[in-house]
PDB file of C-alpha atoms in Angstrom:
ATOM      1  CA  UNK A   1     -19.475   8.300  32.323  1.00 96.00           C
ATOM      2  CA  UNK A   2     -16.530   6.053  32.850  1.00 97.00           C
ATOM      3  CA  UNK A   3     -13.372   7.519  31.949  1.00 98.00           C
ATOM      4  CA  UNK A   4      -9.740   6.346  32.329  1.00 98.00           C
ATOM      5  CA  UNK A   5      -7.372   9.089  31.152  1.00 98.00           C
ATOM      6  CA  UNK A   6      -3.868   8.536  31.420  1.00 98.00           C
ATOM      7  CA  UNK A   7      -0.684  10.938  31.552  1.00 98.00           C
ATOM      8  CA  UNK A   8       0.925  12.318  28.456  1.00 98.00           C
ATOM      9  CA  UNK A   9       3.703  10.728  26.129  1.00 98.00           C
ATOM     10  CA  UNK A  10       7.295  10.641  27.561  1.00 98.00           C
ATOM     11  CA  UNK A  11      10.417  10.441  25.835  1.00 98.00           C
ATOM     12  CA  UNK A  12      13.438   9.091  27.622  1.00 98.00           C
ATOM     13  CA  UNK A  13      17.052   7.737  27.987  1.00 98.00           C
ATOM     14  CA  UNK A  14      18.260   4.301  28.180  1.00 98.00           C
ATOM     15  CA  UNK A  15      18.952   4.266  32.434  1.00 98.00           C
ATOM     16  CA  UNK A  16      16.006   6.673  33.352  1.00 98.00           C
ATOM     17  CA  UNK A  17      13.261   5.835  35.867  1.00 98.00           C
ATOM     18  CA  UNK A  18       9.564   6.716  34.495  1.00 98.00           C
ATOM     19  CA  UNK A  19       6.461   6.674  36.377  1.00 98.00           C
ATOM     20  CA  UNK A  20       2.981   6.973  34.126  1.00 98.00           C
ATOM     21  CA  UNK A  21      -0.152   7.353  35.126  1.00 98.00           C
ATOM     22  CA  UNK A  22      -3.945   6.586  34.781  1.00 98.00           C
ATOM     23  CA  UNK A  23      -6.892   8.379  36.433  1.00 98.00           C
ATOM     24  CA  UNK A  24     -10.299   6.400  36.726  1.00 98.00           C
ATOM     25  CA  UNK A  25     -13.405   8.821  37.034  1.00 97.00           C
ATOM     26  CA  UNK A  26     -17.370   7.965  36.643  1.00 97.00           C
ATOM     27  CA  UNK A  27     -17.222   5.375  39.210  1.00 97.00           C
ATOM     28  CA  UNK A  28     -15.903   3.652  42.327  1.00 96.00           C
ATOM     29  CA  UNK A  29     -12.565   3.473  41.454  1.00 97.00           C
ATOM     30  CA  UNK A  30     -11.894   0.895  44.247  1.00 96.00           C
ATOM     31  CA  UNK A  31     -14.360  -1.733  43.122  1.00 96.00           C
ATOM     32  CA  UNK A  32     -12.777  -2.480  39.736  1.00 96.00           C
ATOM     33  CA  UNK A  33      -9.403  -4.530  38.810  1.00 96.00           C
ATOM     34  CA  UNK A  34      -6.792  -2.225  36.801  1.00 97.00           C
ATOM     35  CA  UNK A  35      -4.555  -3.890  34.169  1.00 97.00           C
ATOM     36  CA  UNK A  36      -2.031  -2.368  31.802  1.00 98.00           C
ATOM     37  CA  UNK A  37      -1.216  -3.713  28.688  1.00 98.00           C
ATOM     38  CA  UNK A  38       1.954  -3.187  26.334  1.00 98.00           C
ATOM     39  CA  UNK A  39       1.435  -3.007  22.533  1.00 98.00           C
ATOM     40  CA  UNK A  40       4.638  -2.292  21.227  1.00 97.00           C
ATOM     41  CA  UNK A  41       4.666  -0.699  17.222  1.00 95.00           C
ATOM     42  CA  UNK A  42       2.757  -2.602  14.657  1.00 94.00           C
ATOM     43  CA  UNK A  43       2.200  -5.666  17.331  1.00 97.00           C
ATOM     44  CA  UNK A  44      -0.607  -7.209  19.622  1.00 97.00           C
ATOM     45  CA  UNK A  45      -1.365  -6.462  23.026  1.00 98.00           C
ATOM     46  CA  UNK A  46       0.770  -8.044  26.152  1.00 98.00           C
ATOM     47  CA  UNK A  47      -0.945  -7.925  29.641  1.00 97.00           C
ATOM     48  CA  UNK A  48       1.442  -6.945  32.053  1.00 98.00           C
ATOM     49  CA  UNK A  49       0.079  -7.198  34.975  1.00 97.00           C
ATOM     50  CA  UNK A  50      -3.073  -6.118  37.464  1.00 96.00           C
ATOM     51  CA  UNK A  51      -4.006  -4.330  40.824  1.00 96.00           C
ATOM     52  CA  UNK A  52      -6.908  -4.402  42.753  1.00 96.00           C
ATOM     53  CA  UNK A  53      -7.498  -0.448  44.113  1.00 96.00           C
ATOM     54  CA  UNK A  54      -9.362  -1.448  47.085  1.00 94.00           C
ATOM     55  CA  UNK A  55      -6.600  -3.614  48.764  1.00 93.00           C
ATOM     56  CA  UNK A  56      -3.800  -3.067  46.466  1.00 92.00           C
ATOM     57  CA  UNK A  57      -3.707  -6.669  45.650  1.00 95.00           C
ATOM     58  CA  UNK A  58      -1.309  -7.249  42.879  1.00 96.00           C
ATOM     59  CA  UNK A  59      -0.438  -9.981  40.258  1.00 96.00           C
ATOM     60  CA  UNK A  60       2.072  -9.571  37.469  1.00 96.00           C
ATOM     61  CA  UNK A  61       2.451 -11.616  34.404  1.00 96.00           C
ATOM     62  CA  UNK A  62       5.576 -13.223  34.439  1.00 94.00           C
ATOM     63  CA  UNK A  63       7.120 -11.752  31.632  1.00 95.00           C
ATOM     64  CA  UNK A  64       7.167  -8.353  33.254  1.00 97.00           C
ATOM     65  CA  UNK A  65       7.086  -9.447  37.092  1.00 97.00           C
ATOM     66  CA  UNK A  66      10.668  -7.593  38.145  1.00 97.00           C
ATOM     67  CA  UNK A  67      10.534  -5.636  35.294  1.00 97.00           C
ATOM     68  CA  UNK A  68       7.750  -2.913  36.237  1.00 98.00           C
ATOM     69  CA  UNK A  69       5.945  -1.559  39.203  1.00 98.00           C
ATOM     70  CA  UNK A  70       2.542  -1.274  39.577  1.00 98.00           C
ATOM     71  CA  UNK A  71       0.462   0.136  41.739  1.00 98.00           C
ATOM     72  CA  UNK A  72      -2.708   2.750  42.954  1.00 98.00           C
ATOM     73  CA  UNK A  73      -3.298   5.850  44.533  1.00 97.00           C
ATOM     74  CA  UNK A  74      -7.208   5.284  45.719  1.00 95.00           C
ATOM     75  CA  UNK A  75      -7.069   8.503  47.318  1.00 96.00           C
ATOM     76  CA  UNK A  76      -7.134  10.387  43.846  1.00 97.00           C
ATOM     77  CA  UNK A  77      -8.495   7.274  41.647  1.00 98.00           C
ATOM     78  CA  UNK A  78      -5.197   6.915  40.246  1.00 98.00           C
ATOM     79  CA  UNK A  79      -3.281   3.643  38.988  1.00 98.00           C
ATOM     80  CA  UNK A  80       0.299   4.237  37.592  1.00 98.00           C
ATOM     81  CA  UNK A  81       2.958   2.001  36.106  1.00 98.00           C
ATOM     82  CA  UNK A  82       6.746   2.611  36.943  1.00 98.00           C
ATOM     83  CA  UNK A  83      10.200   1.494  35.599  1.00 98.00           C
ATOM     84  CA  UNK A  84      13.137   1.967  37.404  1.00 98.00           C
ATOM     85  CA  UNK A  85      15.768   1.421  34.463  1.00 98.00           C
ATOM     86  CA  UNK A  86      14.395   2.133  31.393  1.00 98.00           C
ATOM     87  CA  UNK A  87      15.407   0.167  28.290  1.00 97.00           C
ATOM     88  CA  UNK A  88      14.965   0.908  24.189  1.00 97.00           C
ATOM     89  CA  UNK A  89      12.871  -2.448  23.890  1.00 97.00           C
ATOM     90  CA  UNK A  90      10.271  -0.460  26.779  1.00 98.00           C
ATOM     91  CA  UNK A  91       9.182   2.040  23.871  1.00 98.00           C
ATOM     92  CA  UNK A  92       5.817   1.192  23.265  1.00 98.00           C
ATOM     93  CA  UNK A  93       2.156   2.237  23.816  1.00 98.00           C
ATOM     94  CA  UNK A  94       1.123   1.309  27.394  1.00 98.00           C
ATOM     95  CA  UNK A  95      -2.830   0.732  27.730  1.00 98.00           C
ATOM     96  CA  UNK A  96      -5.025   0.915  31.332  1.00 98.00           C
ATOM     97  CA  UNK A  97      -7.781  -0.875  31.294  1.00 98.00           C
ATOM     98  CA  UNK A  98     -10.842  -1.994  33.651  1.00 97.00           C
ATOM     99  CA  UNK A  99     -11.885  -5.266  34.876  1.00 95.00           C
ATOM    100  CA  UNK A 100     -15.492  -4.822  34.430  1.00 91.00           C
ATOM    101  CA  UNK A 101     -16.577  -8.254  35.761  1.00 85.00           C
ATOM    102  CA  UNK A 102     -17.267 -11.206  33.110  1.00 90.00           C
ATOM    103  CA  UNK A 103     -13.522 -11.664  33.356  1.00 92.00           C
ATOM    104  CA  UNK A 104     -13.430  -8.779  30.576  1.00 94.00           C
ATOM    105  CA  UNK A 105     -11.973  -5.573  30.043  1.00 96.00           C
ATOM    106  CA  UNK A 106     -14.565  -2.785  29.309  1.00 97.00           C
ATOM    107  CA  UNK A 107     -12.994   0.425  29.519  1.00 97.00           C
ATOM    108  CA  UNK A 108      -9.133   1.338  28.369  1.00 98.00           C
ATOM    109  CA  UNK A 109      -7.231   4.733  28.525  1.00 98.00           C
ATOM    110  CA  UNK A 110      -6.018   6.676  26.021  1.00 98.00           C
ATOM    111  CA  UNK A 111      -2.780   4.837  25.711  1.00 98.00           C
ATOM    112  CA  UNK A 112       0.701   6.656  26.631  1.00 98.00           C
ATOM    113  CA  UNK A 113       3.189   6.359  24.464  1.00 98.00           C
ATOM    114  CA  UNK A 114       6.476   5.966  26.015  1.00 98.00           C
ATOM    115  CA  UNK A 115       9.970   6.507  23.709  1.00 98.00           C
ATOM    116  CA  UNK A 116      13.043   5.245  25.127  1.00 98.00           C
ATOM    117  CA  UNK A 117      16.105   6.446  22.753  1.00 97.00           C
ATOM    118  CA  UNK A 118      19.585   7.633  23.538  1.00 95.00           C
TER     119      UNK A 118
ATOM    120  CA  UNK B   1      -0.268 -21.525  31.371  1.00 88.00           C
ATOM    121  CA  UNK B   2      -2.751 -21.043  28.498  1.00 93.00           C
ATOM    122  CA  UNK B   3      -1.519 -20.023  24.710  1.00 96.00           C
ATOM    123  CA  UNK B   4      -4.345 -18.546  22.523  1.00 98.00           C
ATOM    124  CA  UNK B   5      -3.517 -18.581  18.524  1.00 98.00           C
ATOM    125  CA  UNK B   6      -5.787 -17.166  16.458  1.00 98.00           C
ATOM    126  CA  UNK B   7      -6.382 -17.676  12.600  1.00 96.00           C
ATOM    127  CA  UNK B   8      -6.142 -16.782   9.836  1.00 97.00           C
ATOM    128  CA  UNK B   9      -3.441 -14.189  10.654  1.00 97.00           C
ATOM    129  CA  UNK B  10      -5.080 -11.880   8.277  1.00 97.00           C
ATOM    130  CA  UNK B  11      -8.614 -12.049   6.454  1.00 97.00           C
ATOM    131  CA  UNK B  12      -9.093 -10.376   2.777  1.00 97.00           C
ATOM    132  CA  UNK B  13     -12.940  -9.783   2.775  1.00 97.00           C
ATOM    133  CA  UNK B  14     -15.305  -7.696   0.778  1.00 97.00           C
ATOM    134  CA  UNK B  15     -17.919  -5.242   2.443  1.00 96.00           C
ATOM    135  CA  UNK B  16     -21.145  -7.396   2.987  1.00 97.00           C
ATOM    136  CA  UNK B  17     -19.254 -10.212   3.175  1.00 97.00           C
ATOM    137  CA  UNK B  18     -19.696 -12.529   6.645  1.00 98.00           C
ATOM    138  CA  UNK B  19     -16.240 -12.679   8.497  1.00 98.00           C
ATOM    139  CA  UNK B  20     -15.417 -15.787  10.822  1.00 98.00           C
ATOM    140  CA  UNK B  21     -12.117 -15.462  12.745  1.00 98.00           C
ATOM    141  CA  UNK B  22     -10.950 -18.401  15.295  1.00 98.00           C
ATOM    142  CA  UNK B  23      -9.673 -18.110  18.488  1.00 98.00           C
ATOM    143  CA  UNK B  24      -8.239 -21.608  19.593  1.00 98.00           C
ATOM    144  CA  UNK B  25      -6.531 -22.672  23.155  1.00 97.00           C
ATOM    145  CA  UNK B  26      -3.880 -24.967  24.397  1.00 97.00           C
ATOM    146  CA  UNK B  27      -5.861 -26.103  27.073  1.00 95.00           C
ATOM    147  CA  UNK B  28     -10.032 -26.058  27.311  1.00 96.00           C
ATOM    148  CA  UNK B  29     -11.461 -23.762  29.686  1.00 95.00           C
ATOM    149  CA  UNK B  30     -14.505 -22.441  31.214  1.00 95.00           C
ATOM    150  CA  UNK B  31     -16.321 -19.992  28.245  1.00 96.00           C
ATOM    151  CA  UNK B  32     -16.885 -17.441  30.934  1.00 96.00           C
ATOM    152  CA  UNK B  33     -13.299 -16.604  30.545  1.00 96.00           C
ATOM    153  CA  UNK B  34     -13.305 -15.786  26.750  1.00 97.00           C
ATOM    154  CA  UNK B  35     -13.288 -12.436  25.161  1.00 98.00           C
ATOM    155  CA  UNK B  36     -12.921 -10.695  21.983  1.00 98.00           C
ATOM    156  CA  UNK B  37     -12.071  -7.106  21.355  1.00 98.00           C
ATOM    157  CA  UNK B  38     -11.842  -4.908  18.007  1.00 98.00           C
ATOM    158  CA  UNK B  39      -8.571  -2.330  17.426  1.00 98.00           C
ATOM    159  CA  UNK B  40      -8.953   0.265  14.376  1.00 97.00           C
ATOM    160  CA  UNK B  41      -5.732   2.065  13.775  1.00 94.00           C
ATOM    161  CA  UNK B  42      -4.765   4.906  15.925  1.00 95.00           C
ATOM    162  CA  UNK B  43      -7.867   3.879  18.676  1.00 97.00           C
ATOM    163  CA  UNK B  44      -7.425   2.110  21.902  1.00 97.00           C
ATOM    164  CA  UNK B  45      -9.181  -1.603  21.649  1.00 98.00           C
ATOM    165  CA  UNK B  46     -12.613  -2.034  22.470  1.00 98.00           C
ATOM    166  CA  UNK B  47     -14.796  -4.934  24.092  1.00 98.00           C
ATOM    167  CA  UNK B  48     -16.930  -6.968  21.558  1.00 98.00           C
ATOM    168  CA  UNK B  49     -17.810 -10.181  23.227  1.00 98.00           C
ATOM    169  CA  UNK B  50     -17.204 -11.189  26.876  1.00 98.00           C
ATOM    170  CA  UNK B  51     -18.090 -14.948  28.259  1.00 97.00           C
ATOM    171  CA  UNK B  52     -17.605 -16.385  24.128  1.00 97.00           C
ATOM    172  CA  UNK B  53     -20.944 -15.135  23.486  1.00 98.00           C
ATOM    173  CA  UNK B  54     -22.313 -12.262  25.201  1.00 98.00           C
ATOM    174  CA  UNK B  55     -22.252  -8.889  23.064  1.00 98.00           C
ATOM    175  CA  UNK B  56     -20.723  -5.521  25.388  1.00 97.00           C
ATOM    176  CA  UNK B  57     -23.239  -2.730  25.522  1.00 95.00           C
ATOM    177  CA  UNK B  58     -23.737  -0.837  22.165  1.00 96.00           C
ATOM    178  CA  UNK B  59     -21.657  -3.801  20.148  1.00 98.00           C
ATOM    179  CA  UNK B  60     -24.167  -4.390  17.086  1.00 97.00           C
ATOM    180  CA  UNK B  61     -25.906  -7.644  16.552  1.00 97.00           C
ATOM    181  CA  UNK B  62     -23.824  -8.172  13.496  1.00 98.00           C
ATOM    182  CA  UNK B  63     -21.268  -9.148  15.999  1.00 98.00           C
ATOM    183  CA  UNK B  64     -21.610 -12.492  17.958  1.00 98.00           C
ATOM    184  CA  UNK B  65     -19.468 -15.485  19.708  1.00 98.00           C
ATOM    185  CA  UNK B  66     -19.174 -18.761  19.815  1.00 98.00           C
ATOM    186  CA  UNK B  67     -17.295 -21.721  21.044  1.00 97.00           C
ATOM    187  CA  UNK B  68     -16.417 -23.685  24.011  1.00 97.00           C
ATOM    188  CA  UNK B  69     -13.346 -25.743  25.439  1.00 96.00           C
ATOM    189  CA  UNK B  70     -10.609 -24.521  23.357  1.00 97.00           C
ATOM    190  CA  UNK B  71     -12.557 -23.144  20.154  1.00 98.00           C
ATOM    191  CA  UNK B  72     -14.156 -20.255  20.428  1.00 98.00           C
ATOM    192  CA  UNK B  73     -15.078 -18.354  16.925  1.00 98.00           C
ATOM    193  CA  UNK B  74     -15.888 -14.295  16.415  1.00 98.00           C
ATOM    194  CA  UNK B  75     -18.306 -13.660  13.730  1.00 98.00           C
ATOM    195  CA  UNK B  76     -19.084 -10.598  11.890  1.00 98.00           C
ATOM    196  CA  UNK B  77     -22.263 -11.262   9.498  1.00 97.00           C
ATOM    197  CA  UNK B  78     -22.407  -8.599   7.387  1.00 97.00           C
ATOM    198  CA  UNK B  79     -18.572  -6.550   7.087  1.00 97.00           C
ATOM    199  CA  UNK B  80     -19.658  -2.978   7.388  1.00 97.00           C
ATOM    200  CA  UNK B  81     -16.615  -0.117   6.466  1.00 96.00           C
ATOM    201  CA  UNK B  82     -15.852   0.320  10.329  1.00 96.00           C
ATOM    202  CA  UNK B  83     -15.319  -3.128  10.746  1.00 97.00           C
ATOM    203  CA  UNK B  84     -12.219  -3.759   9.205  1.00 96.00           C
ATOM    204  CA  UNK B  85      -9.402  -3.868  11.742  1.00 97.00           C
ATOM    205  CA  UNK B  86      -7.649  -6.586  14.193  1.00 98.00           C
ATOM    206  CA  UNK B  87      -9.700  -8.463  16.465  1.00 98.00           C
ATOM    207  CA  UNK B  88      -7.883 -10.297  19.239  1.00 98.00           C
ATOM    208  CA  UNK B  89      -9.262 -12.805  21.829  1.00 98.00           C
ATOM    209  CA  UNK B  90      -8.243 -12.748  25.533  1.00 98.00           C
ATOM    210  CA  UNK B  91      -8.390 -15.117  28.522  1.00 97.00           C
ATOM    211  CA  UNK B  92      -8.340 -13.761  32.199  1.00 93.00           C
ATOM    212  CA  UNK B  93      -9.046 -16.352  34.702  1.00 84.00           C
ATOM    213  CA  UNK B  94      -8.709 -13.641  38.018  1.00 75.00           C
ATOM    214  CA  UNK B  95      -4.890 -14.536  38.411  1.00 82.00           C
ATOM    215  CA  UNK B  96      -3.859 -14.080  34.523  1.00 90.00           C
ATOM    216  CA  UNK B  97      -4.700 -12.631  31.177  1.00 95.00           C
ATOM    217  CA  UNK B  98      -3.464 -13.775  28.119  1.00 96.00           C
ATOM    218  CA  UNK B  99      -3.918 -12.022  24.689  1.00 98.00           C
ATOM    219  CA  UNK B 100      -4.403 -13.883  21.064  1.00 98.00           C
ATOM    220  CA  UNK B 101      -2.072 -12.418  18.472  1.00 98.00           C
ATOM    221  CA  UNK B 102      -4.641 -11.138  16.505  1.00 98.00           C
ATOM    222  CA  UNK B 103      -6.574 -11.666  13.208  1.00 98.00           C
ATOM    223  CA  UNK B 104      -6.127  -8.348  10.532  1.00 98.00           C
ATOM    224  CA  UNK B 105      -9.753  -7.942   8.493  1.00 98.00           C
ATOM    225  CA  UNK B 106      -8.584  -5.940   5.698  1.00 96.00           C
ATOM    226  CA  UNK B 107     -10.483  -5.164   2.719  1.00 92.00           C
ATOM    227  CA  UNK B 108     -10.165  -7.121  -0.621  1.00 90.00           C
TER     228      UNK B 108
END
């Protein structure tokens, strides 16, 4: 069974660096794009950006491209997502999801909620 | 750079009732790249439709896509209970993805 199952919520300060974290299990973790996606409270989802495990290619959607890190771990099936300065506009509920193929996303995490608050 | 909106923001609909929500897009584009997913409250999203028309595994057939170009349409035929939530399209053409904004099916 396919299973992405990402690290607990976090609650930080404005400044702090974070570094979450999704584990992919049930399959070849280096065959399949990785994405995360923002939803902050009560709003839609916002791709951030997405990594290919098996060569660590990268692409970031503008919006975020300077803003967060991405990046994978294939030794342990792992993809994580990194600030370095957190803001109070980052709290929000960050999604990992699969590329399945079909230019689709077929299987998402658990969602980590991240609180950024002084 | 392609901008999805999708309408009506939210739909008031009746159990039973058919639901058609509308994904439209500033520029056409190959349907291949067109998919929908449903969000309940509290759950993670879930894949409905990939390539405009094609149901994901275990999606019932009460769920199907249409569309080409820059309209592309979700419709549910008969609402069931579980289906009321947002429904949002995406594109992803292997160097982007973009999100709709969403359509809300609430119940009347």
């Amino acid at each position: 069974e396919v299973q992405l199952v990402q690290s607990g919520a976090e609650v930080k300060k404005p400044g702090e660096s974070l570094k979450i974290s999704c584990k992919g299990s049930g399959y070849s973790f280096t065959n399949n794009w990785i994405a995360w996606v923002r939803q902050m409270p009560g709003k839609g989802l916002e791709w951030m950006g997405i990594i290919f495990p098996g060569d660590s290619n990268i692409r970031y959607s503008p919006s975020f491209q300077g803003q967060v890190t991405i990046s994978t771990d294939k030794s342990i099936s792992t993809a994580y997502l990194q600030w370095s300065s957190l803001r109070a506009s980052d709290s929000a509920l960050y999604y990992c999801v699969r590329h399945g193929g079909n230019y689709s996303f077929d299987y998402w995490g658990q969602g980590t909620l991240v609180t950024v608050s002084s | 750079e392609i901008v999805l909106t999708q309408s009506p923001g939210t739909l008031s609909l009746s159990p039973g009732e058919r639901a058609t929500l509308s994904c439209r897009a500033s520029h056409s584009f190959s349907s291949k790249y067109l998919a929908w997913y449903q969000q309940k409250p509290g759950q993670a999203p879930r894949l409905l439709i990939y390539g405009a028309s094609s149901r994901a595994t275990g999606i019932p057939d009460r769920f199907s896509g249409s569309g080409s170009g820059t309209d592309f349409t979700l419709t549910i035929s008969r609402l069931e209970p579980e289906d009321f939530a947002a429904y949002y399209c995406q594109y992803y053409d292997s160097s982007r993805v973009t999100f709709g904004p969403g359509t809300k099916v609430d119940i009347k």
